[in-house]
């Protein structure tokens, strides 16, 4: 499942306002409150400013993507907790 599908189905964007900025990849272009890298058009190349902007966005996004990948890799985080209730506070 793609990240944008999860975001849309979660309803999270319905609770976001102008003070919140979400950094995402090009798949999220057009979503409200989402900052995405600038793409080149068929008529022009990216400017130096656009490339610098994209570098900053992608650098911040890389940290987020690494966390997302770890969550997906360790699927146990998406499963039912199998421990005792007394031990739950040790993992949160």
PDB file of C-alpha atoms in Angstrom:
ATOM      1  CA  UNK A   1       0.000   0.000   0.000  1.00  0.00           C
ATOM      2  CA  UNK A   2       1.395   3.381  -0.964  1.00  0.00           C
ATOM      3  CA  UNK A   3       1.929   6.019   1.717  1.00  0.00           C
ATOM      4  CA  UNK A   4      -0.488   8.475   0.079  1.00  0.00           C
ATOM      5  CA  UNK A   5      -3.273   5.883   0.195  1.00  0.00           C
ATOM      6  CA  UNK A   6      -2.649   5.384   3.899  1.00  0.00           C
ATOM      7  CA  UNK A   7      -2.653   9.147   4.481  1.00  0.00           C
ATOM      8  CA  UNK A   8      -5.893   9.708   2.591  1.00  0.00           C
ATOM      9  CA  UNK A   9      -7.677   6.800   4.274  1.00  0.00           C
ATOM     10  CA  UNK A  10      -6.458   7.833   7.728  1.00  0.00           C
ATOM     11  CA  UNK A  11      -8.394  11.104   7.686  1.00  0.00           C
ATOM     12  CA  UNK A  12      -5.344  12.863   9.128  1.00  0.00           C
ATOM     13  CA  UNK A  13      -5.462  15.680   6.570  1.00  0.00           C
ATOM     14  CA  UNK A  14      -8.927  16.627   7.824  1.00  0.00           C
ATOM     15  CA  UNK A  15      -7.330  17.631  11.137  1.00  0.00           C
ATOM     16  CA  UNK A  16      -4.440  19.655   9.701  1.00  0.00           C
ATOM     17  CA  UNK A  17      -4.529  23.454   9.649  1.00  0.00           C
ATOM     18  CA  UNK A  18      -2.397  26.280   8.261  1.00  0.00           C
ATOM     19  CA  UNK A  19       0.106  26.091  11.125  1.00  0.00           C
ATOM     20  CA  UNK A  20       1.115  22.527  10.170  1.00  0.00           C
ATOM     21  CA  UNK A  21       3.333  21.669   7.222  1.00  0.00           C
ATOM     22  CA  UNK A  22       3.732  18.124   5.964  1.00  0.00           C
ATOM     23  CA  UNK A  23       6.838  17.280   3.935  1.00  0.00           C
ATOM     24  CA  UNK A  24       6.287  14.627   1.280  1.00  0.00           C
ATOM     25  CA  UNK A  25       7.480  13.325  -2.078  1.00  0.00           C
ATOM     26  CA  UNK A  26       6.082  14.130  -5.523  1.00  0.00           C
ATOM     27  CA  UNK A  27       3.248  11.614  -5.112  1.00  0.00           C
ATOM     28  CA  UNK A  28       1.590  14.129  -2.782  1.00  0.00           C
ATOM     29  CA  UNK A  29       1.574  17.084  -5.207  1.00  0.00           C
ATOM     30  CA  UNK A  30      -1.721  18.922  -4.938  1.00  0.00           C
ATOM     31  CA  UNK A  31      -2.573  17.775  -1.417  1.00  0.00           C
ATOM     32  CA  UNK A  32      -3.444  20.653   0.886  1.00  0.00           C
ATOM     33  CA  UNK A  33      -0.884  21.501   3.598  1.00  0.00           C
ATOM     34  CA  UNK A  34       1.740  19.272   1.948  1.00  0.00           C
ATOM     35  CA  UNK A  35       5.141  20.586   0.864  1.00  0.00           C
ATOM     36  CA  UNK A  36       6.630  18.689  -2.078  1.00  0.00           C
ATOM     37  CA  UNK A  37       9.756  19.072  -4.209  1.00  0.00           C
ATOM     38  CA  UNK A  38       9.453  21.257  -7.283  1.00  0.00           C
ATOM     39  CA  UNK A  39       9.349  19.441 -10.583  1.00  0.00           C
ATOM     40  CA  UNK A  40      10.703  20.627 -13.883  1.00  0.00           C
ATOM     41  CA  UNK A  41       8.262  21.345 -16.637  1.00  0.00           C
ATOM     42  CA  UNK A  42       8.737  20.306 -20.221  1.00  0.00           C
ATOM     43  CA  UNK A  43       9.513  23.938 -21.065  1.00  0.00           C
ATOM     44  CA  UNK A  44      12.184  24.719 -18.498  1.00  0.00           C
ATOM     45  CA  UNK A  45      14.811  23.166 -16.282  1.00  0.00           C
ATOM     46  CA  UNK A  46      14.878  23.712 -12.546  1.00  0.00           C
ATOM     47  CA  UNK A  47      16.582  26.895 -11.392  1.00  0.00           C
ATOM     48  CA  UNK A  48      19.423  26.843  -8.888  1.00  0.00           C
ATOM     49  CA  UNK A  49      16.943  28.063  -6.261  1.00  0.00           C
ATOM     50  CA  UNK A  50      14.531  25.230  -7.124  1.00  0.00           C
ATOM     51  CA  UNK A  51      17.339  22.676  -6.846  1.00  0.00           C
ATOM     52  CA  UNK A  52      18.379  24.086  -3.473  1.00  0.00           C
ATOM     53  CA  UNK A  53      14.746  24.006  -2.291  1.00  0.00           C
ATOM     54  CA  UNK A  54      14.407  20.383  -3.441  1.00  0.00           C
ATOM     55  CA  UNK A  55      17.660  19.458  -1.705  1.00  0.00           C
ATOM     56  CA  UNK A  56      16.375  20.857   1.596  1.00  0.00           C
ATOM     57  CA  UNK A  57      12.982  19.145   1.221  1.00  0.00           C
ATOM     58  CA  UNK A  58      14.525  15.812   0.237  1.00  0.00           C
ATOM     59  CA  UNK A  59      17.051  15.959   3.053  1.00  0.00           C
ATOM     60  CA  UNK A  60      14.308  16.422   5.649  1.00  0.00           C
ATOM     61  CA  UNK A  61      12.142  13.816   3.950  1.00  0.00           C
ATOM     62  CA  UNK A  62      14.927  11.218   3.960  1.00  0.00           C
ATOM     63  CA  UNK A  63      14.865  11.046   7.755  1.00  0.00           C
ATOM     64  CA  UNK A  64      11.102  10.520   7.682  1.00  0.00           C
ATOM     65  CA  UNK A  65      11.352   7.867   4.960  1.00  0.00           C
ATOM     66  CA  UNK A  66      13.950   5.983   6.999  1.00  0.00           C
ATOM     67  CA  UNK A  67      11.570   5.858   9.954  1.00  0.00           C
ATOM     68  CA  UNK A  68       8.686   4.741   7.721  1.00  0.00           C
ATOM     69  CA  UNK A  69      10.832   1.943   6.311  1.00  0.00           C
ATOM     70  CA  UNK A  70      11.770   0.734   9.775  1.00  0.00           C
ATOM     71  CA  UNK A  71       8.107   0.629  10.783  1.00  0.00           C
ATOM     72  CA  UNK A  72       7.283  -1.392   7.676  1.00  0.00           C
ATOM     73  CA  UNK A  73      10.272  -3.694   8.184  1.00  0.00           C
ATOM     74  CA  UNK A  74       9.373  -4.461  11.771  1.00  0.00           C
ATOM     75  CA  UNK A  75       5.792  -5.507  11.057  1.00  0.00           C
ATOM     76  CA  UNK A  76       5.308  -6.423  14.698  1.00  0.00           C
ATOM     77  CA  UNK A  77       4.511  -2.752  15.327  1.00  0.00           C
ATOM     78  CA  UNK A  78       1.368  -3.200  13.246  1.00  0.00           C
ATOM     79  CA  UNK A  79       0.247  -6.372  14.966  1.00  0.00           C
ATOM     80  CA  UNK A  80      -1.609  -7.084  18.185  1.00  0.00           C
ATOM     81  CA  UNK A  81       0.385  -6.649  21.386  1.00  0.00           C
ATOM     82  CA  UNK A  82       1.036 -10.128  22.772  1.00  0.00           C
ATOM     83  CA  UNK A  83       2.558  -9.256  26.122  1.00  0.00           C
ATOM     84  CA  UNK A  84       0.902  -8.767  29.473  1.00  0.00           C
ATOM     85  CA  UNK A  85      -0.722  -5.479  30.389  1.00  0.00           C
ATOM     86  CA  UNK A  86       1.781  -5.117  33.240  1.00  0.00           C
ATOM     87  CA  UNK A  87       4.671  -5.078  30.750  1.00  0.00           C
ATOM     88  CA  UNK A  88       3.073  -2.675  28.252  1.00  0.00           C
ATOM     89  CA  UNK A  89       4.556   0.446  29.852  1.00  0.00           C
ATOM     90  CA  UNK A  90       8.043  -0.989  29.338  1.00  0.00           C
ATOM     91  CA  UNK A  91       7.710  -0.744  25.545  1.00  0.00           C
ATOM     92  CA  UNK A  92       5.915   2.602  25.212  1.00  0.00           C
TER      93      UNK A  92
END
